[in-house]
JSON list of C-alpha atoms in Angstrom, two decimals:
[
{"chain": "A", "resi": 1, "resn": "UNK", "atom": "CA", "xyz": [22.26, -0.65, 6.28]},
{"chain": "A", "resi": 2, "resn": "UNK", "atom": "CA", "xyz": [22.77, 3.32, 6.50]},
{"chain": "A", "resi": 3, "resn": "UNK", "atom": "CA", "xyz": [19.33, 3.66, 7.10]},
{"chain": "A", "resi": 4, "resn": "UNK", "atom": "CA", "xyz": [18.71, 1.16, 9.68]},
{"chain": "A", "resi": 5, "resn": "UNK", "atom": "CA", "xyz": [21.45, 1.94, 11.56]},
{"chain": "A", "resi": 6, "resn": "UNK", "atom": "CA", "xyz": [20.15, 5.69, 11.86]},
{"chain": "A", "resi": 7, "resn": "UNK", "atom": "CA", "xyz": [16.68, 5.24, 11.99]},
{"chain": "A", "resi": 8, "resn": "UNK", "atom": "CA", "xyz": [15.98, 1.50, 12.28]},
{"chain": "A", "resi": 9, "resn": "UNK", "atom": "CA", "xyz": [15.84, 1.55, 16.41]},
{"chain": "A", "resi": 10, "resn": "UNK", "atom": "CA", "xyz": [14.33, 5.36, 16.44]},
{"chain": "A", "resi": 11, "resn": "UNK", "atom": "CA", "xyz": [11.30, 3.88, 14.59]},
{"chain": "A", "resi": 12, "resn": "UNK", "atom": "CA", "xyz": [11.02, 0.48, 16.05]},
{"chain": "A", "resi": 13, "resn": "UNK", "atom": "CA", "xyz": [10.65, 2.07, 19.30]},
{"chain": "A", "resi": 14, "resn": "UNK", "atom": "CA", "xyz": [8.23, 5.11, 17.82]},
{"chain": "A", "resi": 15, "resn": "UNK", "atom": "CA", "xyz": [6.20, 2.85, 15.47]},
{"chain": "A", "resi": 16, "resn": "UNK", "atom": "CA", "xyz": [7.11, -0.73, 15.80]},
{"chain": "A", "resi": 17, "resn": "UNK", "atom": "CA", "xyz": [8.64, -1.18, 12.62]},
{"chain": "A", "resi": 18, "resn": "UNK", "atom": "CA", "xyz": [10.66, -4.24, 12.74]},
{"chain": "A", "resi": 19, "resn": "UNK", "atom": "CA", "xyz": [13.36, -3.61, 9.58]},
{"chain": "A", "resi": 20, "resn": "UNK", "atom": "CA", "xyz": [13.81, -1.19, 6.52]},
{"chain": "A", "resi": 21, "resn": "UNK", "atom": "CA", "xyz": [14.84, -3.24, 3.26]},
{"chain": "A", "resi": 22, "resn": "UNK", "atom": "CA", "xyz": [15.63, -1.12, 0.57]},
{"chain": "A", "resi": 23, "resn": "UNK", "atom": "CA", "xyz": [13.82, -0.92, -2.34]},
{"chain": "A", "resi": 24, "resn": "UNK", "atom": "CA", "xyz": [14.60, -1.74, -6.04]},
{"chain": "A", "resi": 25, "resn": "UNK", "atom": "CA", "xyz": [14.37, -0.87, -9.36]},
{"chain": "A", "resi": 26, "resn": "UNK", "atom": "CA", "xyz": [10.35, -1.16, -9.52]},
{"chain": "A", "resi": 27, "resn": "UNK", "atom": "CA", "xyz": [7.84, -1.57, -7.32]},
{"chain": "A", "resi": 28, "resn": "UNK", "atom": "CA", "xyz": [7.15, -5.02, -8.05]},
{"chain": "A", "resi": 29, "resn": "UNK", "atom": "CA", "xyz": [11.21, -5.65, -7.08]},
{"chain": "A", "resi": 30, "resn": "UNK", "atom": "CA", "xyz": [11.24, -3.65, -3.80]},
{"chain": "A", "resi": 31, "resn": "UNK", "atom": "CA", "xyz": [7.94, -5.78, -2.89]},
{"chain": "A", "resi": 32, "resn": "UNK", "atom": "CA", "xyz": [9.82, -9.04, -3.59]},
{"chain": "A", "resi": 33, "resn": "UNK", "atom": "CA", "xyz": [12.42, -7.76, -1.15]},
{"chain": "A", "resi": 34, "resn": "UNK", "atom": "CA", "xyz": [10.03, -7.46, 1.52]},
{"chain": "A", "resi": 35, "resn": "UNK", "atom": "CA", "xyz": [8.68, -10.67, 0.97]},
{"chain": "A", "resi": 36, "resn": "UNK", "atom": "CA", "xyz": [11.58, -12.56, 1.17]},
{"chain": "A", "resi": 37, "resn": "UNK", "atom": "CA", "xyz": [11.99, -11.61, 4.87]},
{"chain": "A", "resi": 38, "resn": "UNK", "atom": "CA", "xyz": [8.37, -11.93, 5.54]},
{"chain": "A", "resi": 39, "resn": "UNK", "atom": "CA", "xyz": [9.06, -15.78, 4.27]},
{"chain": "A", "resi": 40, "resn": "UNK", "atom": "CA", "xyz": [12.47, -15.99, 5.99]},
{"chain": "A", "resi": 41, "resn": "UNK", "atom": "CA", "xyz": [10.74, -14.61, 9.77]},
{"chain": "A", "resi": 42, "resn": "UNK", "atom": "CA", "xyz": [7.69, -16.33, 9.41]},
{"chain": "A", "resi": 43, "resn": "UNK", "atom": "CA", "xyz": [5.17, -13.15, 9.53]},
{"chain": "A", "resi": 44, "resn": "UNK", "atom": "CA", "xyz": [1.62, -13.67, 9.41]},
{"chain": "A", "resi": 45, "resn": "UNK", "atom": "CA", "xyz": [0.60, -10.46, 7.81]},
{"chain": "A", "resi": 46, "resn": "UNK", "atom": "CA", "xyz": [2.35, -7.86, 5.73]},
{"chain": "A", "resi": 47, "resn": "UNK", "atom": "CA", "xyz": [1.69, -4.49, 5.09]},
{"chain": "A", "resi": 48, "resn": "UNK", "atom": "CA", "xyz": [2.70, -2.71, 2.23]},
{"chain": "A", "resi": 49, "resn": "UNK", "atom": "CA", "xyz": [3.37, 1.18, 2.21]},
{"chain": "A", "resi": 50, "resn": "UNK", "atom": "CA", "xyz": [4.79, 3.66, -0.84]},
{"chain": "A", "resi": 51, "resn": "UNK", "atom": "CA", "xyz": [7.42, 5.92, 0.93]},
{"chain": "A", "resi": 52, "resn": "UNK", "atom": "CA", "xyz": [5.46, 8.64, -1.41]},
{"chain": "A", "resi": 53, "resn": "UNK", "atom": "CA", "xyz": [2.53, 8.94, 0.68]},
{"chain": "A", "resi": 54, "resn": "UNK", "atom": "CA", "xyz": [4.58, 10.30, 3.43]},
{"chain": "A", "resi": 55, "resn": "UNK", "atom": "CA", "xyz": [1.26, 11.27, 5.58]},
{"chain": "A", "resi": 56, "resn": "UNK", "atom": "CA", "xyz": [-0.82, 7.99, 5.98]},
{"chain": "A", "resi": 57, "resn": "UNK", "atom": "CA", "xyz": [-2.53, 8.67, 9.46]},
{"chain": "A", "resi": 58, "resn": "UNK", "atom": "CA", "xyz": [-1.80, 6.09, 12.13]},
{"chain": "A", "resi": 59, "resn": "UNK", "atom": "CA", "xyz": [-5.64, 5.09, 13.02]},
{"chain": "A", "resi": 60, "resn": "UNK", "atom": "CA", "xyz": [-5.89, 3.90, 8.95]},
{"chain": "A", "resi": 61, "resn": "UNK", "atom": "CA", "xyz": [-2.83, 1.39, 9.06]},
{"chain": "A", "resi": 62, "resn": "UNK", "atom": "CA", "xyz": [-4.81, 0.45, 12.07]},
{"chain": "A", "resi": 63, "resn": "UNK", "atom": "CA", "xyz": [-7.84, -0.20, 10.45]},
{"chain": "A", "resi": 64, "resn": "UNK", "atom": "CA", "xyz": [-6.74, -1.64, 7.62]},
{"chain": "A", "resi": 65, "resn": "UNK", "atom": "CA", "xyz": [-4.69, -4.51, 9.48]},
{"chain": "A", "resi": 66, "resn": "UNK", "atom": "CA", "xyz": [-7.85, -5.16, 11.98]},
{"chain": "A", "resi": 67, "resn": "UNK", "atom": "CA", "xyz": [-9.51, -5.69, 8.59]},
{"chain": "A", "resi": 68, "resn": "UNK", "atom": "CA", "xyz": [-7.29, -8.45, 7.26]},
{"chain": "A", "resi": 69, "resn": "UNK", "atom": "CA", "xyz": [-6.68, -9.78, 10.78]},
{"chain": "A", "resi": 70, "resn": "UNK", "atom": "CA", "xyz": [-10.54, -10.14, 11.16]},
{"chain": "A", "resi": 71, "resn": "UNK", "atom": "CA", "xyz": [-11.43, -11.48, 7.62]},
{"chain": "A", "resi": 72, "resn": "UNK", "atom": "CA", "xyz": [-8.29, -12.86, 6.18]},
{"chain": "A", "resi": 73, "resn": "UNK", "atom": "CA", "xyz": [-8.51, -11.59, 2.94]},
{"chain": "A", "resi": 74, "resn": "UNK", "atom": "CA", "xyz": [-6.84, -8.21, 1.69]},
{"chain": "A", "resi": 75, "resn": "UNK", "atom": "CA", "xyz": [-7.37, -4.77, 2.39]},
{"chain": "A", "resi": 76, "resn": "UNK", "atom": "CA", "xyz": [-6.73, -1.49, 0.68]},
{"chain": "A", "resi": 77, "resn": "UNK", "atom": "CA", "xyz": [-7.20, 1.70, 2.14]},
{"chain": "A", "resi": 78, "resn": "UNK", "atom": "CA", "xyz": [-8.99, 4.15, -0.39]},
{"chain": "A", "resi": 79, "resn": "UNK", "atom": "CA", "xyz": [-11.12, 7.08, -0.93]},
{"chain": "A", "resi": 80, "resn": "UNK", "atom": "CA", "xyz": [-14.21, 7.40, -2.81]},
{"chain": "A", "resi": 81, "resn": "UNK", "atom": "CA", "xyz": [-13.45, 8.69, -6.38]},
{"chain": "A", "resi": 82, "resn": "UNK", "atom": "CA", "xyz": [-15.63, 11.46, -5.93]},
{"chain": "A", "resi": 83, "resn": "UNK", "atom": "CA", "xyz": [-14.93, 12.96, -9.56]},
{"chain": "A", "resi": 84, "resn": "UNK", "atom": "CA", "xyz": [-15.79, 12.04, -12.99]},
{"chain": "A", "resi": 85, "resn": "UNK", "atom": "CA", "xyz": [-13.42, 9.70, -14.51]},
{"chain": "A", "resi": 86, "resn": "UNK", "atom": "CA", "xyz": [-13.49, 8.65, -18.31]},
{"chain": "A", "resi": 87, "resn": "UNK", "atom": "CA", "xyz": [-11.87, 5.91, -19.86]},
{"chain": "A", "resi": 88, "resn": "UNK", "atom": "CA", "xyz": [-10.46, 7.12, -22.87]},
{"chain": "A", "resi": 89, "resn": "UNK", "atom": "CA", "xyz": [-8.96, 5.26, -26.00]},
{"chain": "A", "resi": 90, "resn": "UNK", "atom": "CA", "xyz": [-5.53, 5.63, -27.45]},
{"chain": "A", "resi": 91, "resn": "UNK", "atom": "CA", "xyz": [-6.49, 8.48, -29.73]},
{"chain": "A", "resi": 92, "resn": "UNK", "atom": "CA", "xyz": [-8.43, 10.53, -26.32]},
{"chain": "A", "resi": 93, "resn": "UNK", "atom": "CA", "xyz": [-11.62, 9.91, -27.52]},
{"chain": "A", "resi": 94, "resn": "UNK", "atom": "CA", "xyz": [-14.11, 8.80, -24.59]},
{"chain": "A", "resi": 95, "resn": "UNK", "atom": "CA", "xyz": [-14.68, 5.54, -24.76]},
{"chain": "A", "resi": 96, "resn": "UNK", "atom": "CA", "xyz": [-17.26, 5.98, -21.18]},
{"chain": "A", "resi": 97, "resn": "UNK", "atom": "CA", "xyz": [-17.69, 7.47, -18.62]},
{"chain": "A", "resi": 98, "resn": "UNK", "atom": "CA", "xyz": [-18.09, 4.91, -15.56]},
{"chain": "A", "resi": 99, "resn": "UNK", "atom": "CA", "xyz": [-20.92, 5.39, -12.42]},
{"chain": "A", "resi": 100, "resn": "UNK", "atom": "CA", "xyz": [-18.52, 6.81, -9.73]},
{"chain": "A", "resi": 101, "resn": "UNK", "atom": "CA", "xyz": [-20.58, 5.54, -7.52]},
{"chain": "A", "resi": 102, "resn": "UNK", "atom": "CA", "xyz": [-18.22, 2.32, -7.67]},
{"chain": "A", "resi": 103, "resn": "UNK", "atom": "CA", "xyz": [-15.13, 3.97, -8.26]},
{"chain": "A", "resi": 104, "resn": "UNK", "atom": "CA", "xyz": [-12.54, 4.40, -5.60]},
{"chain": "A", "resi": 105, "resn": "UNK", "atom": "CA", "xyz": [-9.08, 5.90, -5.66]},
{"chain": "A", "resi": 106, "resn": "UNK", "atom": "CA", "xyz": [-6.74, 2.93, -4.20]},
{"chain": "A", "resi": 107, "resn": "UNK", "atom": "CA", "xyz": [-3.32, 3.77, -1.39]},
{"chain": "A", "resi": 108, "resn": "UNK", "atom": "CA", "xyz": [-1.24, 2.32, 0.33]},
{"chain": "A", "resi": 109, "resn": "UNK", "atom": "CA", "xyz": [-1.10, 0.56, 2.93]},
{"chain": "A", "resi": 110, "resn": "UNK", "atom": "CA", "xyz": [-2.15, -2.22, 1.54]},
{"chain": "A", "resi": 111, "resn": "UNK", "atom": "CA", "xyz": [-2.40, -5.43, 3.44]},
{"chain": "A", "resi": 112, "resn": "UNK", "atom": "CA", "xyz": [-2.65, -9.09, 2.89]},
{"chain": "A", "resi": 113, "resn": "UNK", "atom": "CA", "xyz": [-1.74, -12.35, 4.74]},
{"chain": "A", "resi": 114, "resn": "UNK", "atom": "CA", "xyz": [1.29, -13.40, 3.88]},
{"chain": "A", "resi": 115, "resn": "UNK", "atom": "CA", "xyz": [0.90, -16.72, 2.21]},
{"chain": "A", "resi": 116, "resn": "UNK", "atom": "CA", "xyz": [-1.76, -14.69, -0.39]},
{"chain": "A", "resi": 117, "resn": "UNK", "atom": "CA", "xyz": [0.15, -11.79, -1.42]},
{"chain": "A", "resi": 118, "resn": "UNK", "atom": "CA", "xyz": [3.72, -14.09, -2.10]},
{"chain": "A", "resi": 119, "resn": "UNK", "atom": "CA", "xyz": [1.75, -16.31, -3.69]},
{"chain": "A", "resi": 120, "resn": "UNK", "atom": "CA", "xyz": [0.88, -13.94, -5.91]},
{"chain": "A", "resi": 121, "resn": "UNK", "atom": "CA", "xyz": [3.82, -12.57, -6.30]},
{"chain": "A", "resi": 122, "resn": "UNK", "atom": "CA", "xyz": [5.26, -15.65, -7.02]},
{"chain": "A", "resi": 123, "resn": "UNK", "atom": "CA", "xyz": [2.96, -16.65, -9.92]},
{"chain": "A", "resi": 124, "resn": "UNK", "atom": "CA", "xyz": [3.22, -12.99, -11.92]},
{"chain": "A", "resi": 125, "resn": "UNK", "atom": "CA", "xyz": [7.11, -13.96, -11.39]},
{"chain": "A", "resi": 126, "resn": "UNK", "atom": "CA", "xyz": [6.57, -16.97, -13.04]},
{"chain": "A", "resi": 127, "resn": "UNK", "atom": "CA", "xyz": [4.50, -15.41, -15.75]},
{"chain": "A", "resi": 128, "resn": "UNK", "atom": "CA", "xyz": [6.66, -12.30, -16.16]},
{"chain": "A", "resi": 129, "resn": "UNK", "atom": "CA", "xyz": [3.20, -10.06, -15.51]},
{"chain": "A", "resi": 130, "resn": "UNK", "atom": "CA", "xyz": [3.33, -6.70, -14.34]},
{"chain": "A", "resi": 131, "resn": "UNK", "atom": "CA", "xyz": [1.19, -4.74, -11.95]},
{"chain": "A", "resi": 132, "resn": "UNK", "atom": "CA", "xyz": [0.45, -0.89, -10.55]},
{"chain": "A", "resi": 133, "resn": "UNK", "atom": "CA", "xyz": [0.22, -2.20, -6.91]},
{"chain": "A", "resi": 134, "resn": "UNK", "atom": "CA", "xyz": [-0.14, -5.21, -5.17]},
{"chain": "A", "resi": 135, "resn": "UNK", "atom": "CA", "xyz": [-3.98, -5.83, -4.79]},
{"chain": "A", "resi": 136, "resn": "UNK", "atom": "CA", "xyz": [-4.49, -5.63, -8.12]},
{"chain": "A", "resi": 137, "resn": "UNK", "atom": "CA", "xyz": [-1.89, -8.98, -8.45]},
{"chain": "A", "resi": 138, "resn": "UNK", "atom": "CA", "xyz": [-4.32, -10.77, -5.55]},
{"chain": "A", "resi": 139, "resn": "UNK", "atom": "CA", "xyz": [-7.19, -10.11, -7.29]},
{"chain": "A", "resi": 140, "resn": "UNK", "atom": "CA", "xyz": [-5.75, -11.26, -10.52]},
{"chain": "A", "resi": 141, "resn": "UNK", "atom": "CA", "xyz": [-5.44, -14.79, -8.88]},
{"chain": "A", "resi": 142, "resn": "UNK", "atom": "CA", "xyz": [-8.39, -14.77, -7.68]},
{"chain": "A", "resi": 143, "resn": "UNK", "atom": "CA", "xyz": [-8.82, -13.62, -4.06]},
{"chain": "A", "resi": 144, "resn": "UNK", "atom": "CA", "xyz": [-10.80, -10.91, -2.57]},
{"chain": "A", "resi": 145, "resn": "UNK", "atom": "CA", "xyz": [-9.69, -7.97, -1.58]},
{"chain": "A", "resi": 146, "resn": "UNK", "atom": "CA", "xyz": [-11.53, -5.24, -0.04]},
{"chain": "A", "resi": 147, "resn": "UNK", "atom": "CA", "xyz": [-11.36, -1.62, 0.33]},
{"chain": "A", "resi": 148, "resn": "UNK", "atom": "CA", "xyz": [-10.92, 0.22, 4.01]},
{"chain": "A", "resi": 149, "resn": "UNK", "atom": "CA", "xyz": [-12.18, 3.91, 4.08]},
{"chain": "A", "resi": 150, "resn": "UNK", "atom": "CA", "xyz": [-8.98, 6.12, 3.97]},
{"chain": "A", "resi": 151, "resn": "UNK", "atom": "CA", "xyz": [-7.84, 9.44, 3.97]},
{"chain": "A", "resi": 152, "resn": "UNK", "atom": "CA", "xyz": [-8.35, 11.96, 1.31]},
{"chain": "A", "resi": 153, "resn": "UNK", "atom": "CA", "xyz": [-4.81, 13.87, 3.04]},
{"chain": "A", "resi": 154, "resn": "UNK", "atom": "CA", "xyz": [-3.25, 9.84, 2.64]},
{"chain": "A", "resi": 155, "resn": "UNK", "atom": "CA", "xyz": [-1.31, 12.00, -0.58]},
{"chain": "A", "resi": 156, "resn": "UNK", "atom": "CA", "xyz": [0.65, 10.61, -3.07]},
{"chain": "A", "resi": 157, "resn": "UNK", "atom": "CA", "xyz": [3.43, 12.97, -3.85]},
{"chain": "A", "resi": 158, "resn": "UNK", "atom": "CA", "xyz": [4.08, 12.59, -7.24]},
{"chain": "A", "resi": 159, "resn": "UNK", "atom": "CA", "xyz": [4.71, 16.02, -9.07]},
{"chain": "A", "resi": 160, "resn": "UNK", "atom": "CA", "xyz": [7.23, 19.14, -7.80]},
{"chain": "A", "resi": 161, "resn": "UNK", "atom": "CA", "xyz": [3.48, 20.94, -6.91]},
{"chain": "A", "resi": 162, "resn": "UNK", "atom": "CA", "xyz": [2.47, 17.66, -4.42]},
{"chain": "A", "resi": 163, "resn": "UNK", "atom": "CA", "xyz": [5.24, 19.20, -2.14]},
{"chain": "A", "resi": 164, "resn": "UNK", "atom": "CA", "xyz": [3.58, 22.29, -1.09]},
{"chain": "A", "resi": 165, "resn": "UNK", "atom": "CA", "xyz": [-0.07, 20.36, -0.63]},
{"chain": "A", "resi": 166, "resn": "UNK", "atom": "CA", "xyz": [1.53, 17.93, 1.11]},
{"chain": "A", "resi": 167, "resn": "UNK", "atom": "CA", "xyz": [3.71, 20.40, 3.61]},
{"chain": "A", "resi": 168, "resn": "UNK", "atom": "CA", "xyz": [0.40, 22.37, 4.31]},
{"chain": "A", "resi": 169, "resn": "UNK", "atom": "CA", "xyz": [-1.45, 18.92, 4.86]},
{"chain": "A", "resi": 170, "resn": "UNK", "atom": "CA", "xyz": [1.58, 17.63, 7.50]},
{"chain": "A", "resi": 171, "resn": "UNK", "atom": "CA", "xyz": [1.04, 21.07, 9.42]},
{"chain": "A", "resi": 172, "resn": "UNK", "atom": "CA", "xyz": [-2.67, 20.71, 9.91]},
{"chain": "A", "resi": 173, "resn": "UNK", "atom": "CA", "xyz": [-1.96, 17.14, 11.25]},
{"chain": "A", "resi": 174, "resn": "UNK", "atom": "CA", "xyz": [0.75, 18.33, 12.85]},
{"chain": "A", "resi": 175, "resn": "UNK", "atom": "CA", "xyz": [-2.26, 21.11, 14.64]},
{"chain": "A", "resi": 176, "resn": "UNK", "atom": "CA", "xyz": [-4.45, 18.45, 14.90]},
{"chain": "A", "resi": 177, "resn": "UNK", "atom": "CA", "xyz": [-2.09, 16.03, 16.92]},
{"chain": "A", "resi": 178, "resn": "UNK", "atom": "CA", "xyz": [-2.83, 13.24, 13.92]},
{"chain": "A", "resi": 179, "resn": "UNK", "atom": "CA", "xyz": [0.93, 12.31, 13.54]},
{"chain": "A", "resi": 180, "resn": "UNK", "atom": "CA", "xyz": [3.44, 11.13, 15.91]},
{"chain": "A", "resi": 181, "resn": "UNK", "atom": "CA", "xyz": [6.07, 13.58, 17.02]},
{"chain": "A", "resi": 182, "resn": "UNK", "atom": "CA", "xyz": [9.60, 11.55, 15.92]},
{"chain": "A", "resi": 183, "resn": "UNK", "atom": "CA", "xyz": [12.67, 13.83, 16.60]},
{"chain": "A", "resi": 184, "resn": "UNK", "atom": "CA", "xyz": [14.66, 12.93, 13.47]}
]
């Protein structure tokens, strides 16, 4: 409640965000959080974004909502892979080397209408199966999901070196007025 209370109103004014619910011990836990007050306010649409891609650019949460609002089915922003990628076997010998032609790196947000993605959620519950993110539990039951062009600056910030990338990357869309100004 710390964190609503000191930035809940600041960014429902700034950005329209309605609540923060605090996440759990996995990503599949923190998404069952949000879900149950999607199900308790009766949203239509939810939107699902890792806190560790701290510079998704306003117009692509845009465009991937208009996406499931248009078709309802799910969206994914994502970039073209762009690099060669080889799936490799337990002992690192190259098993292939996919076209990357068809291969795309997946973000967040991700978006989905709300009855698909907690249904979802509540059949790997059921079946105790894990995921990486949340599209990849739609499409195991079967629905479509589809991927909106994204960012390549949309950075994950995984490793001690991501900080540095992803302060230079905040400054140029800082410069390039891509980001809201929020005086936290």
């Amino acid at each position: 409640d710390f964190i609503n209370e000191k930035y809940g109103r600041l960014l429902e004014k700034k950005l329209g965000v309605g609540k923060i619910i605090p996440g759990g011990k996995s990503r599949q836990e923190s998404v069952l959080r949000l879900l149950e007050t999607v199900k308790e306010n009766h949203h239509d649409t939810v939107l699902i974004h890792d806190g560790a891609r701290p510079l998704l650019r306003p117009r692509t949460a845009k465009k991937v909502v208009d996406f499931v609002v248009r078709h309802a089915a799910g969206a994914v922003a994502a970039v073209p892979a762009g690099v060669t990628i080889k799936k490799v076997e337990k002992n690192r010998k190259i098993a292939s080397t996919p076209s990357r032609d068809s291969l795309w790196l997946a973000q967040t947000p991700q978006v989905f209408p709300a009855d698909v993605i907690m249904a979802a959620y509540e059949r790997a519950a059921e079946l105790d199966w894990k995921a990486t993110d949340d599209s990849a539990l739609v499409e195991w039951t079967g629905k479509d999901v589809f991927v909106v062009q994204g960012d390549h600056d949309n950075l994950k910030v995984t490793n001690p070196q991501d900080l540095s990338l992803a302060e230079t990357l905040f400054k140029y869309q800082k410069n390039e007025g891509i980001v809201p100004e929020l005086p936290l």
